[in-house]
PDB file of C-alpha atoms and ligand atoms in Angstrom:
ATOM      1  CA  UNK A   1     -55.476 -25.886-150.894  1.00  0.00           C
ATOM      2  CA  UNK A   2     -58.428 -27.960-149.954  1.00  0.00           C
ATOM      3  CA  UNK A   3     -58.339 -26.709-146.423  1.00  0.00           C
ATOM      4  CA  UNK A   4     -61.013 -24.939-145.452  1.00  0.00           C
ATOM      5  CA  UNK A   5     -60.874 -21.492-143.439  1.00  0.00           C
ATOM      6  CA  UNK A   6     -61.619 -21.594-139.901  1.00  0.00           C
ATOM      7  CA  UNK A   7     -65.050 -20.483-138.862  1.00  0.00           C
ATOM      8  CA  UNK A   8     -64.498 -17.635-136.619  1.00  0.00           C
ATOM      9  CA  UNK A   9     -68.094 -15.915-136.525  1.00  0.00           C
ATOM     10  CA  UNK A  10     -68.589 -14.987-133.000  1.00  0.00           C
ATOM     11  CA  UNK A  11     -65.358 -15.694-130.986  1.00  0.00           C
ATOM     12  CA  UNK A  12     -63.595 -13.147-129.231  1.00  0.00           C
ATOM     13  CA  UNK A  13     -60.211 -12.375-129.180  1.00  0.00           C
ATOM     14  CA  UNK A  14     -59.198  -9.678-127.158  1.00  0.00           C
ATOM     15  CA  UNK A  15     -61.766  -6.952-127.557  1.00  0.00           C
ATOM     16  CA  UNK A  16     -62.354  -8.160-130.944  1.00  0.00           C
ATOM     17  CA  UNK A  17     -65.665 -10.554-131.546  1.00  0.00           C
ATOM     18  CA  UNK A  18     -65.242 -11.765-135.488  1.00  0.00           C
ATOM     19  CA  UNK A  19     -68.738 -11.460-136.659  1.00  0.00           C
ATOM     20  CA  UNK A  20     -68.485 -12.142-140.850  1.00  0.00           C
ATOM     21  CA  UNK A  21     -65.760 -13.072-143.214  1.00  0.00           C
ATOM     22  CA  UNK A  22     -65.125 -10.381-146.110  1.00  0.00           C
ATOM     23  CA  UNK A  23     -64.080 -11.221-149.542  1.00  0.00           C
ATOM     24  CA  UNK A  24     -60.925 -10.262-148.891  1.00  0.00           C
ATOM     25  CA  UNK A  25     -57.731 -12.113-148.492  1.00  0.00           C
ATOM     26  CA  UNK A  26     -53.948 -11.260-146.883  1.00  0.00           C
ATOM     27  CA  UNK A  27     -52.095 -13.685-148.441  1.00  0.00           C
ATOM     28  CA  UNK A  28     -53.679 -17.053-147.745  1.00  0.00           C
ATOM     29  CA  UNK A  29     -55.931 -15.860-144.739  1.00  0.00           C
ATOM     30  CA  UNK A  30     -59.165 -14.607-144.865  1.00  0.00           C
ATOM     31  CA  UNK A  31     -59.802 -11.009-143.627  1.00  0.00           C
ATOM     32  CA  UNK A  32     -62.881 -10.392-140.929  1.00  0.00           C
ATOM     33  CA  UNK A  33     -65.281  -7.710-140.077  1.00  0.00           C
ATOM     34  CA  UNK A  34     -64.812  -7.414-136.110  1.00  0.00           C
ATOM     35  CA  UNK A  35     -66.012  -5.410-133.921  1.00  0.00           C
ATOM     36  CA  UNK A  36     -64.677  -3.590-131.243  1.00  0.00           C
ATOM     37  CA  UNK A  37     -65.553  -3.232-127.661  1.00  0.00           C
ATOM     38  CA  UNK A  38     -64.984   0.416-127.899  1.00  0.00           C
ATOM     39  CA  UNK A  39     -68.319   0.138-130.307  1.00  0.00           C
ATOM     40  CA  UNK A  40     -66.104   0.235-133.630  1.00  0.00           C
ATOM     41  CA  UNK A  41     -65.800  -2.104-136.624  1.00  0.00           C
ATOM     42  CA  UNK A  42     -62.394  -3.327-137.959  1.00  0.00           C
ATOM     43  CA  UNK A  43     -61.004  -5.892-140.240  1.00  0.00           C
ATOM     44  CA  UNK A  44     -58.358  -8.069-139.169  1.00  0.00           C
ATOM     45  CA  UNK A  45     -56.926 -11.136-140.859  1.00  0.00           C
ATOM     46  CA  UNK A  46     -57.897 -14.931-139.291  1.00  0.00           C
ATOM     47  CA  UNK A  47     -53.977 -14.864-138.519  1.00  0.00           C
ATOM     48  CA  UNK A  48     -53.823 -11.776-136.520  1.00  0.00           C
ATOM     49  CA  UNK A  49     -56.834 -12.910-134.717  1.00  0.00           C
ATOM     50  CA  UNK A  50     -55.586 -16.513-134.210  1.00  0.00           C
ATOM     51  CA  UNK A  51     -51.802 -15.611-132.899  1.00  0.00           C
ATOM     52  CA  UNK A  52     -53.244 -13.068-130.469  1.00  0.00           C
ATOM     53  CA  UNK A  53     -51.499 -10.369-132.485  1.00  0.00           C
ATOM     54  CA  UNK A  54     -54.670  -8.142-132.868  1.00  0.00           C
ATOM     55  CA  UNK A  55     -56.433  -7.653-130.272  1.00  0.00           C
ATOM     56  CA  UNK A  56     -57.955  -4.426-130.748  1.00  0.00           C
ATOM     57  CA  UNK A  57     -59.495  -1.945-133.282  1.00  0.00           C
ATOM     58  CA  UNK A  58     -56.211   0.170-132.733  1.00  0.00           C
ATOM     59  CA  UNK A  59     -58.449   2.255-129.740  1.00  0.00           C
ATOM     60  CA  UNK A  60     -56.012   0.004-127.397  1.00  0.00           C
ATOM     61  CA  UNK A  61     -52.314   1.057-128.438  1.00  0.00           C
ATOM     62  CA  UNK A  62     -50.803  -0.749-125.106  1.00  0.00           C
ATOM     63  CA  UNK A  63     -52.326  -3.835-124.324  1.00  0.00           C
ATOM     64  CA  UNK A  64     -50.955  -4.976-120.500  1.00  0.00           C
ATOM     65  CA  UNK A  65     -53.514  -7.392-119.887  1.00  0.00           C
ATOM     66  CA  UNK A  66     -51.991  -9.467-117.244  1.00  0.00           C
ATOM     67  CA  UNK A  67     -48.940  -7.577-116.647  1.00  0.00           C
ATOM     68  CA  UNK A  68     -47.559  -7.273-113.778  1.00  0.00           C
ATOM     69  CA  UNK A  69     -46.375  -3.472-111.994  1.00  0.00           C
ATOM     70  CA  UNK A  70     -45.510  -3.524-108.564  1.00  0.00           C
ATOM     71  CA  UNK A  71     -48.408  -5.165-106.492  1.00  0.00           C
ATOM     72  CA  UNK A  72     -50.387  -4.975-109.657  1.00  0.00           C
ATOM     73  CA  UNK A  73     -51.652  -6.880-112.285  1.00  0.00           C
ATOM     74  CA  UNK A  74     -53.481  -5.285-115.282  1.00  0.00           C
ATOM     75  CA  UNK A  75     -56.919  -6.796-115.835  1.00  0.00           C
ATOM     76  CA  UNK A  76     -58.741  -4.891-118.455  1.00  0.00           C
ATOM     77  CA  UNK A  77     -58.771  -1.450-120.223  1.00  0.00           C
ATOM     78  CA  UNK A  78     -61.337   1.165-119.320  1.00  0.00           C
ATOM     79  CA  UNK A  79     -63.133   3.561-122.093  1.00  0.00           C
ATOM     80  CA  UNK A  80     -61.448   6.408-120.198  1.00  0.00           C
ATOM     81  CA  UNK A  81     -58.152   8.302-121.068  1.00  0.00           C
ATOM     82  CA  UNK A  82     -56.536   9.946-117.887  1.00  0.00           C
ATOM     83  CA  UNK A  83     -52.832  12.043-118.420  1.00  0.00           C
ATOM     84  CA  UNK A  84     -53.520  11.071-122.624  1.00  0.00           C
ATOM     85  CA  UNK A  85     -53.404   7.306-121.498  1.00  0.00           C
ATOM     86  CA  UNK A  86     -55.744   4.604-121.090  1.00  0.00           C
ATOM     87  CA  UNK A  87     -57.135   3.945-117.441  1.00  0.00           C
ATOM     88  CA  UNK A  88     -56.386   0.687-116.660  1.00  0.00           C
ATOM     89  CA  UNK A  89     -58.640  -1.774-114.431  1.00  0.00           C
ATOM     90  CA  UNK A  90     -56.119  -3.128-111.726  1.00  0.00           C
ATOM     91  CA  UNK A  91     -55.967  -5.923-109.134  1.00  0.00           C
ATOM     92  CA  UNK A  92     -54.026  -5.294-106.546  1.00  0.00           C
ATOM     93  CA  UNK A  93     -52.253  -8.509-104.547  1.00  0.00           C
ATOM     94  CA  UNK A  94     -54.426  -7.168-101.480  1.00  0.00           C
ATOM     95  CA  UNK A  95     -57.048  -7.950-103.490  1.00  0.00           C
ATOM     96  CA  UNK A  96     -58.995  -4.516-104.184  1.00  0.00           C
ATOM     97  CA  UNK A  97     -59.063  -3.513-107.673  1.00  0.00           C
ATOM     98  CA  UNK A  98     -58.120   0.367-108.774  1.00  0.00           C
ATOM     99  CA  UNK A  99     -58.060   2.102-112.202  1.00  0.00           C
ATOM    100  CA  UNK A 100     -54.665   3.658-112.519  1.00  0.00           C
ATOM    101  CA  UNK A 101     -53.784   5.512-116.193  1.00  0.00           C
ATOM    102  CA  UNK A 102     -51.082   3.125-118.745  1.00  0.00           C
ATOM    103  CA  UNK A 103     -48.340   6.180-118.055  1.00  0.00           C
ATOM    104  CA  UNK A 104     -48.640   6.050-114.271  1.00  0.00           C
ATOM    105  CA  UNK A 105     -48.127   1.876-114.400  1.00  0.00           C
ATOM    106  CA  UNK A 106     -45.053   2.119-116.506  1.00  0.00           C
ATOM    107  CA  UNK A 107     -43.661   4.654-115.045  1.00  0.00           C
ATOM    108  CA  UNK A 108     -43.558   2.654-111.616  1.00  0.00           C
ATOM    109  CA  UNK A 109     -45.564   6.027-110.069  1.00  0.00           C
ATOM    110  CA  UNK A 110     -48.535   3.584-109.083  1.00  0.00           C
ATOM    111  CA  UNK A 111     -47.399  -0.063-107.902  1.00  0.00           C
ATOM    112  CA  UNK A 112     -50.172  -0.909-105.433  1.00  0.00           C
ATOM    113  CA  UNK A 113     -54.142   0.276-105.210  1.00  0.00           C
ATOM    114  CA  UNK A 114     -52.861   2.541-102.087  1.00  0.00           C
ATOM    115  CA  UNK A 115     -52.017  -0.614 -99.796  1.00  0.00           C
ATOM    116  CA  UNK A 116     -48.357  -0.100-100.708  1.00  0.00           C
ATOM    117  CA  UNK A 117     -48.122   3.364 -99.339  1.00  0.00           C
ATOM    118  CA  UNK A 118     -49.982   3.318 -96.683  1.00  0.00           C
ATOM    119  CA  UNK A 119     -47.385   0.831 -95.491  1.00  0.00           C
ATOM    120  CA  UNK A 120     -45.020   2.744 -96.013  1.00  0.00           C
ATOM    121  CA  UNK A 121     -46.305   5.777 -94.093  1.00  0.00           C
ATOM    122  CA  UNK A 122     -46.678   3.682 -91.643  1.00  0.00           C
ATOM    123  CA  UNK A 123     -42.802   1.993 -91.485  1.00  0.00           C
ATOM    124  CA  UNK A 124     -41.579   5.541 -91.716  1.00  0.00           C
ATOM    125  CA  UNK A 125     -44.087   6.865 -88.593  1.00  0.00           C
ATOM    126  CA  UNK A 126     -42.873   4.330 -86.509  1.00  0.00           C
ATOM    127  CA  UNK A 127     -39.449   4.753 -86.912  1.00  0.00           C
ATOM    128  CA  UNK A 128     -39.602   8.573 -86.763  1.00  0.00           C
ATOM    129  CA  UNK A 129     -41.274   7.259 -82.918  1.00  0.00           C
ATOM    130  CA  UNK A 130     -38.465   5.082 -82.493  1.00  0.00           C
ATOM    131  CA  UNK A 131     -36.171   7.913 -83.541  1.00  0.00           C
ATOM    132  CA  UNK A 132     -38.042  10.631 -81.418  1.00  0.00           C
ATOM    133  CA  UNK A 133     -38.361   8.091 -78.246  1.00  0.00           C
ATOM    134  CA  UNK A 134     -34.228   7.456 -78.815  1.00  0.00           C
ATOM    135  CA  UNK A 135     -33.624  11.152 -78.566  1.00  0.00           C
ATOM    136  CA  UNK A 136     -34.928  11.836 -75.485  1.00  0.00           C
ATOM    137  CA  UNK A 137     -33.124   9.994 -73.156  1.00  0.00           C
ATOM    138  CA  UNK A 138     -29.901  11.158 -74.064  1.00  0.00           C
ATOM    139  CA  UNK A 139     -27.085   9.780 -71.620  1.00  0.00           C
ATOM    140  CA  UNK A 140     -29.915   8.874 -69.179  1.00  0.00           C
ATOM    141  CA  UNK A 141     -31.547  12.319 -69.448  1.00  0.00           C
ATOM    142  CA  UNK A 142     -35.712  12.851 -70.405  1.00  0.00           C
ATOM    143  CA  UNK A 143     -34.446  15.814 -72.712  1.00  0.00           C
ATOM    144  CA  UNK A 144     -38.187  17.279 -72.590  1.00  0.00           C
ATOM    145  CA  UNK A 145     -37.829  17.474 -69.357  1.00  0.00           C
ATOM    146  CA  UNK A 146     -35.244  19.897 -69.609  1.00  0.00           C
ATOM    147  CA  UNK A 147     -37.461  23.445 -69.598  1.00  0.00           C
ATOM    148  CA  UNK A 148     -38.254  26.014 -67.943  1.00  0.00           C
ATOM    149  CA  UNK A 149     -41.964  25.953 -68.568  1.00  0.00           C
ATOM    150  CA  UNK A 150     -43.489  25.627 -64.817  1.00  0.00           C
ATOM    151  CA  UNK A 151     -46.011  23.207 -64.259  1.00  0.00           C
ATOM    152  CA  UNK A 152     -49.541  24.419 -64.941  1.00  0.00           C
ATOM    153  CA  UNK A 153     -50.563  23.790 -61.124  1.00  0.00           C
ATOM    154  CA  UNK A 154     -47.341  25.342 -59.792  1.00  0.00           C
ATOM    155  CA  UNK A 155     -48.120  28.476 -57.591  1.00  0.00           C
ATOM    156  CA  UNK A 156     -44.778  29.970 -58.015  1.00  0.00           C
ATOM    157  CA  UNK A 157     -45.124  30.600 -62.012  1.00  0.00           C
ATOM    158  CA  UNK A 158     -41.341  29.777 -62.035  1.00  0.00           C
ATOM    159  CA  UNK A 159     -40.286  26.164 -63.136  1.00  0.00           C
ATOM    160  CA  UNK A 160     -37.985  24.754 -60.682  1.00  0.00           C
ATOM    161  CA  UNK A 161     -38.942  27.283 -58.071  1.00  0.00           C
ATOM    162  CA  UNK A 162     -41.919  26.372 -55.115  1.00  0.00           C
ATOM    163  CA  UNK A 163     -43.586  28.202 -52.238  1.00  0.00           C
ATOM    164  CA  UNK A 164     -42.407  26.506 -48.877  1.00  0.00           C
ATOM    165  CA  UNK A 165     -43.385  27.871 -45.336  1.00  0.00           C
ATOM    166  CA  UNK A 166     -43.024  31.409 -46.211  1.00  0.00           C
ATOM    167  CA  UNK A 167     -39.944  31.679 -48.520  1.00  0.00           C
ATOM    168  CA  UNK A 168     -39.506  30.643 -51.970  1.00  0.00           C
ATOM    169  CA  UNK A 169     -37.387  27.098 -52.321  1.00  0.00           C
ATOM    170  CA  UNK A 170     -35.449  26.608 -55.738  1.00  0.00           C
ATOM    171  CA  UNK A 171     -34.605  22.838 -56.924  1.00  0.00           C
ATOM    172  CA  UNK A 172     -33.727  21.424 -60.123  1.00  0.00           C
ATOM    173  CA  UNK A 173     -33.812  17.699 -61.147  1.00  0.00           C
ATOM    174  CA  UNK A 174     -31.281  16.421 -63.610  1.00  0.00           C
ATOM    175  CA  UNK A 175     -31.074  13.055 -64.609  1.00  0.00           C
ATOM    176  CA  UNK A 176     -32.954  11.429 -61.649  1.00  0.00           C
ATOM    177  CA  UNK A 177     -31.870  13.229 -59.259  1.00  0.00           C
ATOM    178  CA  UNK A 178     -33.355  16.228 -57.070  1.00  0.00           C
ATOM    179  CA  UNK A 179     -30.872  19.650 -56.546  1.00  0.00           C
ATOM    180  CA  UNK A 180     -32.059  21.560 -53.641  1.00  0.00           C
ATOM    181  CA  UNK A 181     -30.443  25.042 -54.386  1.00  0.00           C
ATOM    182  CA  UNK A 182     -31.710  26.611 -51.015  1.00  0.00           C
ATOM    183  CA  UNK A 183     -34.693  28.418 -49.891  1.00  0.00           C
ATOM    184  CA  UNK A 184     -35.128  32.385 -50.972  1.00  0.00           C
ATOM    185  CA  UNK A 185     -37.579  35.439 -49.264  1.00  0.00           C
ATOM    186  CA  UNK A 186     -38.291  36.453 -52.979  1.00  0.00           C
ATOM    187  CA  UNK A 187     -39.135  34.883 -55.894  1.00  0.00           C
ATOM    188  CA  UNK A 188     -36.691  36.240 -58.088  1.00  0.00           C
ATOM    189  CA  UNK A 189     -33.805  35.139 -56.053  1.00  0.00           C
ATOM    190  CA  UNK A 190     -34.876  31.652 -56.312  1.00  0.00           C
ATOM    191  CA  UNK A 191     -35.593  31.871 -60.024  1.00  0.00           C
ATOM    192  CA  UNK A 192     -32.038  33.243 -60.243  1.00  0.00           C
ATOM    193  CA  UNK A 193     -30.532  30.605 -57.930  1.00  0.00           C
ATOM    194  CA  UNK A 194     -32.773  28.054 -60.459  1.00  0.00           C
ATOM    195  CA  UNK A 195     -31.703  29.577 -63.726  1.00  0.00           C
ATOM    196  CA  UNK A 196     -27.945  29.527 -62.373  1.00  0.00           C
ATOM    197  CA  UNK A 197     -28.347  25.830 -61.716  1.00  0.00           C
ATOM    198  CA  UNK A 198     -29.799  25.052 -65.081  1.00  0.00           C
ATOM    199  CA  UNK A 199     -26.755  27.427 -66.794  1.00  0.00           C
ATOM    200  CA  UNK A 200     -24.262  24.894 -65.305  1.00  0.00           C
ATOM    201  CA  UNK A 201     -26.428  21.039 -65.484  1.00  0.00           C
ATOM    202  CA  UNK A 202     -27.680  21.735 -68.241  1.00  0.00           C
ATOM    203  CA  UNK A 203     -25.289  23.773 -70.279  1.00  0.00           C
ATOM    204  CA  UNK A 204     -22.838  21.074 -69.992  1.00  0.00           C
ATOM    205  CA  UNK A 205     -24.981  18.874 -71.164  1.00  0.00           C
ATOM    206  CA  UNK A 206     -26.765  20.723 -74.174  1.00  0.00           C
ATOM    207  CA  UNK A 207     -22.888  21.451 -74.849  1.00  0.00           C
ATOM    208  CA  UNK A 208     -21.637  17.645 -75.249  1.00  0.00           C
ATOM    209  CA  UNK A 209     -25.088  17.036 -77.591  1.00  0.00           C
ATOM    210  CA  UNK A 210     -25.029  19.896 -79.659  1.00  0.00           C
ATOM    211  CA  UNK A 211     -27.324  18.280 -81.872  1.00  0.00           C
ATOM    212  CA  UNK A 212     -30.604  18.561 -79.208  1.00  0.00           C
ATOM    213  CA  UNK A 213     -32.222  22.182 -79.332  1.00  0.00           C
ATOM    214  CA  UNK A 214     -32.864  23.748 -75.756  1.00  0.00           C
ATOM    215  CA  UNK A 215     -35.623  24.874 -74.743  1.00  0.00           C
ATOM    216  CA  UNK A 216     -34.622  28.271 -73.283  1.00  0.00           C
ATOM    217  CA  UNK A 217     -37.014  31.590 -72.504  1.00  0.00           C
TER     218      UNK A 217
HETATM  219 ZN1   ZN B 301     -61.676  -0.439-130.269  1.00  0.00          ZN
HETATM  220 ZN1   ZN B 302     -53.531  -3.105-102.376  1.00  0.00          ZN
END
């Protein structure tokens, strides 16, 4: 023997702080009274307190300091138990810190303080934008432009269909380029003479890209 045990009193390990040796003994190593940061007392042995093995009074099943989940890093355990698990103190790489629950880290359902999908709402709204700004020009065609909902300042109420030195005039503009389809006394003949013309531009085209929904009264 001759060696002499280590003076522990006061040092921290974990959420332990070793405040007295007891009598007792595991083996060669002395056991301590320790107390908790949770506010209880435990005993633990000099060698589970040396090797980092116990760090706890057993309040801490899962101890994660410093591991790592996602854009994570587990920095210290909270007194509060969220979904029967410990709330964790996080940092996130972005540098804000968040208290997510043990379950939620391991089961990869948190991986960032909020950062991480916020990002990816944002990746997906842009290339839903993309995707919306692809669709409509289709072969050179605005498809939006493709309705029969008149104007808001067009007299006529009919789309396609204006009020020109005393008769009614019907056009239709497809893919750049203006369709005069003749001038009418009434309105209804010129919404017919419209509605014709968008039956036969535009129903060949809705027909080759079956996949775009008109927009049809
Ligand atoms: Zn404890
Ligand atoms: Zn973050």
């Amino acid at each position: 023997m001759g060696r002499r045990a280590r003076n522990l009193t006061g040092q921290r390990f974990g959420r332990l702080v070793a405040k007295y040796p007891t009598d007792k003994r595991s083996g060669t190593a002395v056991v301590w009274h320790c107390e908790c940061d949770c506010g209880r007392s435990c005993e633990a042995t000099s060698l589970g307190l040396t090797s980092g093995r116990t760090k706890n009074c057993g309040c801490i099943k899962k101890d994660i300091t410093g591991f790592r989940y996602g854009r994570l890093t587990a920095i210290r355990p909270t007194d509060q138990v969220r979904h029967h698990t410990r709330v964790w103190v996080c940092l996130c790489d972005c540098g804000q810190e968040c208290h997510v629950p043990l379950g939620s880290l391991t089961a990869g359902i948190v991986k960032s303080c909020g950062c991480l999908s916020k990002e990816n709402w944002e990746k997906g709204y842009e290339r839903m934008r993309e995707a919306n700004l692809r669709d409509s020009l289709v072969d050179g065609t605005n498809v939006s432009k493709l309705t029969t909902t008149p104007n808001s300042n067009s007299k006529a109420k009919v789309k396609g269909v204006c009020f020109d030195a005393g008769k009614y005039r019907a056009y239709i503009t497809f893919q750049g380029k203006r369709h005069h389809l003749g001038r009418y006394s009434t309105i209804k003949d010129a919404e017919a003479a419209r509605r014709q013309a968008e039956d036969i531009l535009w129903g060949e085209f809705f027909d080759s890209h079956p996949e775009l929904k008109r927009d049809k009264k």
